[in-house]
Coordinates of C-alpha atoms and ligand atoms in Angstrom, one line a residue:
M1 CA 0.0 0.0 0.0
M2 CA 1.3 3.4 -1.0
D3 CA 1.0 5.9 1.9
S4 CA 1.8 9.1 0.2
C5 CA 2.4 10.6 -3.2
S6 CA 3.9 14.0 -4.2
L7 CA 3.1 15.6 -7.5
L8 CA 4.2 18.7 -9.4
A9 CA 1.2 20.3 -11.0
S10 CA 2.1 22.6 -13.9
A11 CA 0.3 25.8 -14.8
K12 CA -0.7 26.6 -18.4
I13 CA -0.8 29.5 -20.7
N14 CA -2.9 29.9 -23.8
L15 CA -0.9 30.6 -26.9
Y16 CA -4.2 30.8 -28.8
L17 CA -7.8 31.2 -27.6
E18 CA -10.7 31.7 -30.0
I19 CA -14.3 31.6 -29.1
I20 CA -16.4 30.3 -31.9
G21 CA -19.9 29.8 -30.6
D22 CA -22.4 28.8 -27.9
R23 CA -23.0 25.3 -26.7
P24 CA -26.3 23.8 -25.6
D25 CA -24.8 23.2 -22.2
G26 CA -24.2 26.9 -21.7
Y27 CA -20.5 26.8 -22.2
H28 CA -18.6 28.1 -25.3
E29 CA -17.2 26.2 -28.2
L30 CA -13.5 27.0 -28.2
V31 CA -10.4 26.4 -30.2
M32 CA -7.3 26.8 -28.1
V33 CA -3.6 26.1 -28.1
M34 CA -2.5 25.3 -24.5
Q35 CA 1.1 25.2 -23.2
S36 CA 2.3 23.9 -19.9
I37 CA 4.8 26.1 -18.0
A38 CA 7.3 25.1 -15.3
L39 CA 5.6 27.3 -12.7
A40 CA 3.9 24.5 -10.6
D41 CA 2.2 23.8 -7.4
L42 CA 3.3 20.9 -5.2
V43 CA 0.4 18.6 -4.3
E44 CA 1.0 16.0 -1.6
L45 CA -1.5 13.2 -0.9
K46 CA -1.2 11.3 2.4
A47 CA -3.3 8.3 3.4
I48 CA -4.8 9.2 6.8
G49 CA -6.7 6.1 7.7
M50 CA -10.1 7.6 7.6
D51 CA -12.9 7.5 5.0
A52 CA -12.8 11.2 4.1
F53 CA -10.6 13.8 2.4
R54 CA -9.1 16.9 3.9
V55 CA -7.5 19.8 2.0
R56 CA -4.8 21.9 3.4
C57 CA -3.5 25.1 1.8
S58 CA -2.0 28.1 3.5
H59 CA -2.9 30.5 0.6
P60 CA -5.6 32.9 1.9
L61 CA -7.6 32.7 -1.4
V62 CA -7.7 29.0 -1.7
P63 CA -10.8 27.4 0.0
T64 CA -10.2 24.1 1.8
D65 CA -13.8 23.0 1.8
S66 CA -15.8 21.2 -0.9
S67 CA -15.6 24.2 -3.2
N68 CA -11.9 23.4 -3.8
L69 CA -11.6 21.6 -7.1
A70 CA -8.9 19.3 -5.7
Y71 CA -11.4 18.2 -3.0
R72 CA -14.0 17.6 -5.7
A73 CA -11.5 15.6 -7.7
A74 CA -11.0 13.3 -4.6
Q75 CA -14.7 13.0 -4.0
L76 CA -15.2 12.1 -7.7
M77 CA -12.6 9.4 -7.4
A78 CA -14.3 8.0 -4.3
D79 CA -17.7 8.0 -6.1
E80 CA -16.4 6.4 -9.2
F81 CA -14.3 3.8 -7.4
P82 CA -16.1 3.0 -4.2
E83 CA -14.3 -0.3 -3.6
A84 CA -10.9 1.3 -3.8
F85 CA -12.0 4.1 -1.6
S86 CA -13.3 1.7 1.1
R87 CA -10.2 -0.4 0.8
W88 CA -7.6 2.4 0.9
G89 CA -9.5 5.2 2.6
G90 CA -9.3 8.9 2.1
A91 CA -6.3 11.2 2.1
E92 CA -5.0 14.5 3.3
I93 CA -4.3 16.8 0.3
T94 CA -1.7 19.5 0.9
I95 CA -1.3 22.1 -1.7
D96 CA 1.8 24.2 -1.8
K97 CA 0.5 27.1 -3.8
R98 CA 3.0 28.7 -6.1
I99 CA 0.7 29.4 -9.1
P100 CA -1.2 32.7 -8.7
V101 CA -4.9 32.2 -8.0
A102 CA -7.7 33.2 -10.3
A103 CA -5.1 34.3 -12.8
G104 CA -6.0 32.4 -16.0
L105 CA -3.2 29.9 -15.4
A106 CA -5.4 26.9 -14.5
G107 CA -4.1 26.7 -11.0
G108 CA -7.2 25.1 -9.6
S109 CA -7.6 22.7 -12.6
T110 CA -4.0 21.5 -12.3
N111 CA -4.5 20.7 -8.6
A112 CA -7.5 18.6 -9.5
A113 CA -5.5 16.9 -12.2
A114 CA -2.8 16.0 -9.7
V115 CA -5.4 14.5 -7.3
L116 CA -6.8 12.3 -10.1
V117 CA -3.3 11.1 -11.0
G118 CA -2.2 10.7 -7.4
L119 CA -5.2 8.7 -6.3
D120 CA -5.0 6.5 -9.4
L121 CA -1.5 5.6 -8.2
M122 CA -2.2 5.2 -4.5
W123 CA -5.3 3.1 -5.2
N124 CA -3.5 1.1 -7.8
L125 CA -6.3 1.6 -10.4
G126 CA -4.1 1.6 -13.5
L127 CA -6.3 4.2 -15.4
T128 CA -5.2 5.2 -18.9
L129 CA -4.7 8.9 -19.9
P130 CA -8.1 9.0 -21.8
Q131 CA -9.9 7.6 -18.7
L132 CA -8.2 10.2 -16.5
Q133 CA -9.1 12.9 -19.0
E134 CA -12.7 11.8 -19.1
L135 CA -12.9 12.1 -15.3
G136 CA -11.1 15.4 -15.5
A137 CA -13.7 16.8 -17.9
K138 CA -16.4 16.3 -15.2
L139 CA -14.5 18.7 -13.0
G140 CA -13.6 21.5 -15.3
S141 CA -12.8 22.3 -18.9
D142 CA -9.0 22.7 -18.4
V143 CA -8.5 19.6 -16.2
P144 CA -8.0 17.1 -19.1
F145 CA -5.2 19.2 -20.6
C146 CA -3.5 19.7 -17.2
I147 CA -3.1 15.9 -16.8
G148 CA -1.0 15.3 -19.8
G149 CA 0.3 18.8 -20.3
G150 CA 2.9 19.8 -22.9
T151 CA 1.6 21.6 -26.0
A152 CA -1.9 20.7 -27.3
L153 CA -4.8 21.8 -29.3
A154 CA -8.0 21.9 -27.2
T155 CA -11.5 22.1 -28.7
G156 CA -15.1 21.6 -27.5
R157 CA -15.3 23.3 -24.1
G158 CA -11.6 22.9 -24.0
E159 CA -11.7 19.3 -22.8
K160 CA -11.0 17.6 -26.2
I161 CA -7.2 17.4 -26.4
S162 CA -5.0 16.7 -29.4
P163 CA -1.3 16.8 -28.6
L164 CA 0.9 19.0 -30.8
S165 CA 4.7 18.6 -31.1
N166 CA 6.3 19.5 -27.9
L167 CA 8.1 22.8 -27.9
D168 CA 11.6 23.4 -26.6
R169 CA 12.0 24.9 -23.2
S170 CA 11.4 28.5 -24.4
Y171 CA 11.6 31.2 -21.8
L172 CA 8.7 33.5 -20.8
V173 CA 8.1 36.2 -18.4
L174 CA 4.8 36.1 -16.5
G175 CA 3.2 39.1 -14.7
K176 CA 0.2 39.4 -12.5
F177 CA -1.1 42.1 -10.1
R178 CA -1.4 40.3 -6.8
S179 CA -4.7 41.9 -5.8
L180 CA -6.3 41.6 -9.2
Q181 CA -8.6 38.7 -10.1
V182 CA -10.8 38.2 -13.1
S183 CA -13.8 35.9 -12.9
T184 CA -13.9 33.5 -15.8
P185 CA -17.7 33.3 -15.9
W186 CA -17.8 37.1 -16.0
A187 CA -15.3 37.2 -18.9
Y188 CA -17.2 34.7 -21.0
K189 CA -20.6 36.2 -20.2
T190 CA -19.4 39.7 -21.2
F191 CA -17.9 38.3 -24.4
R192 CA -21.3 36.7 -25.2
Q193 CA -23.1 40.0 -24.6
E194 CA -20.8 42.0 -26.8
F195 CA -19.9 39.5 -29.6
G196 CA -22.5 36.8 -29.4
H197 CA -24.1 38.1 -32.6
Q198 CA -20.9 36.9 -34.4
Y199 CA -21.1 33.3 -33.0
V200 CA -21.1 30.4 -35.4
S201 CA -23.9 28.0 -34.6
D202 CA -24.1 25.3 -37.3
A203 CA -22.0 22.1 -37.1
A204 CA -20.4 22.7 -40.5
G205 CA -19.4 26.3 -39.6
L206 CA -18.0 25.2 -36.2
E207 CA -15.9 22.5 -38.0
E208 CA -14.7 24.9 -40.6
R209 CA -13.4 27.2 -37.8
R210 CA -11.7 24.4 -36.0
Q211 CA -10.0 23.3 -39.2
R212 CA -8.9 26.9 -39.9
V213 CA -7.0 26.9 -36.7
H214 CA -5.7 23.4 -37.1
S215 CA -4.2 24.1 -40.4
G216 CA -3.4 27.8 -39.6
P217 CA -0.3 29.7 -38.8
M218 CA -0.1 29.1 -35.1
V219 CA -0.2 25.3 -35.3
S220 CA 2.2 25.5 -38.3
A221 CA 4.6 27.6 -36.2
I222 CA 4.5 25.1 -33.4
L223 CA 5.2 22.2 -35.7
H224 CA 8.2 24.0 -37.1
H225 CA 9.4 25.1 -33.6
D226 CA 9.4 28.6 -35.0
D227 CA 9.4 30.7 -31.8
R228 CA 9.4 34.0 -33.7
Q229 CA 6.2 33.0 -35.6
I230 CA 4.6 31.7 -32.4
G231 CA 5.2 35.1 -30.8
Q232 CA 3.6 36.9 -33.7
R233 CA 0.6 34.6 -33.9
L234 CA -0.4 34.8 -30.2
Y235 CA -4.2 35.4 -30.0
N236 CA -6.8 35.6 -27.2
D237 CA -10.4 36.6 -27.8
L238 CA -11.0 37.3 -24.1
E239 CA -8.6 40.2 -24.3
R240 CA -11.4 42.0 -26.1
V241 CA -13.4 42.2 -22.9
V242 CA -10.8 42.0 -20.2
L243 CA -8.3 44.6 -21.4
P244 CA -10.9 47.5 -21.6
A245 CA -12.3 46.5 -18.1
Y246 CA -8.8 46.2 -16.5
P247 CA -6.5 49.0 -17.6
Q248 CA -3.7 47.7 -15.5
V249 CA -3.7 44.4 -17.5
A250 CA -3.7 46.4 -20.7
Q251 CA -0.8 48.5 -19.5
L252 CA 1.3 45.4 -18.4
R253 CA 0.6 43.8 -21.8
E254 CA 1.8 47.0 -23.5
V255 CA 4.9 47.2 -21.4
F256 CA 5.7 43.5 -22.2
R257 CA 5.2 44.1 -25.9
S258 CA 7.4 47.2 -26.1
A259 CA 10.2 45.6 -24.0
G260 CA 11.4 43.5 -27.0
G261 CA 10.9 39.7 -26.9
L262 CA 8.9 37.6 -29.3
G263 CA 5.3 38.7 -28.3
G264 CA 3.0 39.2 -25.3
M265 CA -0.6 38.2 -24.5
M266 CA -3.0 37.7 -21.7
S267 CA -3.5 34.1 -20.6
G268 CA -7.0 32.6 -20.5
S269 CA -9.5 35.0 -18.9
G270 CA -6.6 36.8 -17.3
P271 CA -5.4 38.8 -15.5
S272 CA -2.0 37.2 -15.9
V273 CA 0.0 38.4 -18.9
F274 CA 3.0 36.7 -20.5
A275 CA 5.9 37.7 -22.8
L276 CA 7.8 35.1 -24.8
A277 CA 11.6 35.6 -24.9
E278 CA 14.3 34.3 -27.1
S279 CA 16.6 33.5 -24.2
E280 CA 16.9 33.6 -20.4
L281 CA 18.9 36.8 -20.8
E282 CA 16.1 38.4 -22.9
A283 CA 13.5 37.3 -20.3
T284 CA 15.5 39.0 -17.6
K285 CA 15.6 42.2 -19.6
I286 CA 11.9 42.1 -20.2
R287 CA 11.2 41.5 -16.5
D288 CA 13.5 44.3 -15.5
A289 CA 11.9 46.7 -18.0
A290 CA 8.5 45.8 -16.7
R291 CA 9.7 46.3 -13.1
S292 CA 11.0 49.9 -13.9
A293 CA 8.0 50.8 -16.1
I294 CA 5.5 49.7 -13.4
P295 CA 7.2 50.1 -10.0
D296 CA 4.0 49.0 -8.2
P297 CA 4.8 46.4 -5.5
D298 CA 1.5 44.7 -6.3
L299 CA 3.0 43.5 -9.5
D300 CA 4.4 40.0 -9.3
L301 CA 6.8 38.9 -12.1
W302 CA 8.2 35.4 -12.8
I303 CA 10.7 34.0 -15.3
T304 CA 9.7 30.5 -16.3
Q305 CA 9.9 28.1 -19.2
F306 CA 7.7 25.9 -21.3
T307 CA 7.6 22.3 -20.1
T308 CA 6.4 19.1 -21.7
T309 CA 4.9 17.7 -18.5
G310 CA 1.4 18.3 -17.0
I311 CA 1.4 16.3 -13.8
Q312 CA 4.7 14.8 -12.7
V313 CA 5.0 12.3 -9.9
V314 CA 8.0 13.3 -7.8
S315 CA 7.8 10.7 -5.1
N316 CA 5.6 7.9 -3.9
K317 CA 6.1 5.6 -0.9
Ligands
LIG1 O1 -15.1 24.6 -17.0 P1 -14.8 25.6 -16.0 O2 -15.5 25.4 -14.7 O3 -13.3 25.8 -15.8 O4 -15.3 26.9 -16.6 C1 -15.5 28.1 -15.8 C2 -16.5 29.0 -16.4 O5 -15.9 29.6 -17.7 C3 -17.8 28.4 -16.8 O6 -18.7 28.4 -15.7 C4 -18.2 29.3 -18.0 O7 -18.8 30.4 -17.5 C5 -17.0 29.7 -18.6 N1 -16.6 28.8 -19.8 C6 -17.3 28.9 -21.0 N2 -17.0 28.1 -22.0 C7 -16.0 27.2 -21.9 C8 -15.2 27.1 -20.7 C9 -15.6 27.9 -19.7 O8 -18.3 29.7 -21.1 N3 -15.7 26.4 -22.9

């Protein structure tokens, strides 16, 4: 019996995010290119010899009750695999939060992904990646991607994943104002209010839009490992509603873009913004330029890299 399991849970950025239409389930049809980054939370699962789960996290904005997605992931596993749950029992889930919260970086989703992978190991279930992704899709649109990570095209609600060729460990600078949070439902709802009249609704139209991205310049740039082209082809529809409502985010994006580098963009529904860099040295220059242009102590800046891993098991015993 495995008593504990530690996992690194990578954050993601969106290199591309296009909203193409409404879905009958109330979500949006999306075409996205997702990229895992090395900025990661450490998630530890420990068997505690009781038939319940407990979440511990010292970050003030992370709930430790049943509203935490990691908790819901554990509950889902217990519901789906009642025999394993009654045999092995629950676990204490400790989250060492390094990914900024409500930032558009899938921090909550990647914690949930880590719990699915960790309990699969601890309970000796031997689930396949597609099985884990199917469970993940019940928890949130980004969870399936977070499990496998790397570089991938995501369609549907974002839960249908097709891996793309893994990119090299390119550097990026990530920025976020600590006190700023953007609600993802708000961003999508506002987008629908403003641009819903342009949505595509017929099946053929949706497929045509997916194909356009699939055989378009961003995916081609990724296949050719052309960092310069990737930087020029960054796109995120949600910027159209978030940037006007959050001038600080618009300013940070502008500073990143004028500081050199390969390109800058907001990730997901924001408010985090990233800038791609050609080298670690260039990333340092962009970070320093952002720091002097915006001397606000509320602005957090990180230098990180693309990674090919979503959830990585670091130890189990
Ligand atoms: O799937 P998840 O819970 O992460 O989504 C958070 C919110 O983002 C949803 O409640 C919805 O408002 C919005 N969303 C959407 N279309 C998607 C994904 C998310 O409208 N494909």
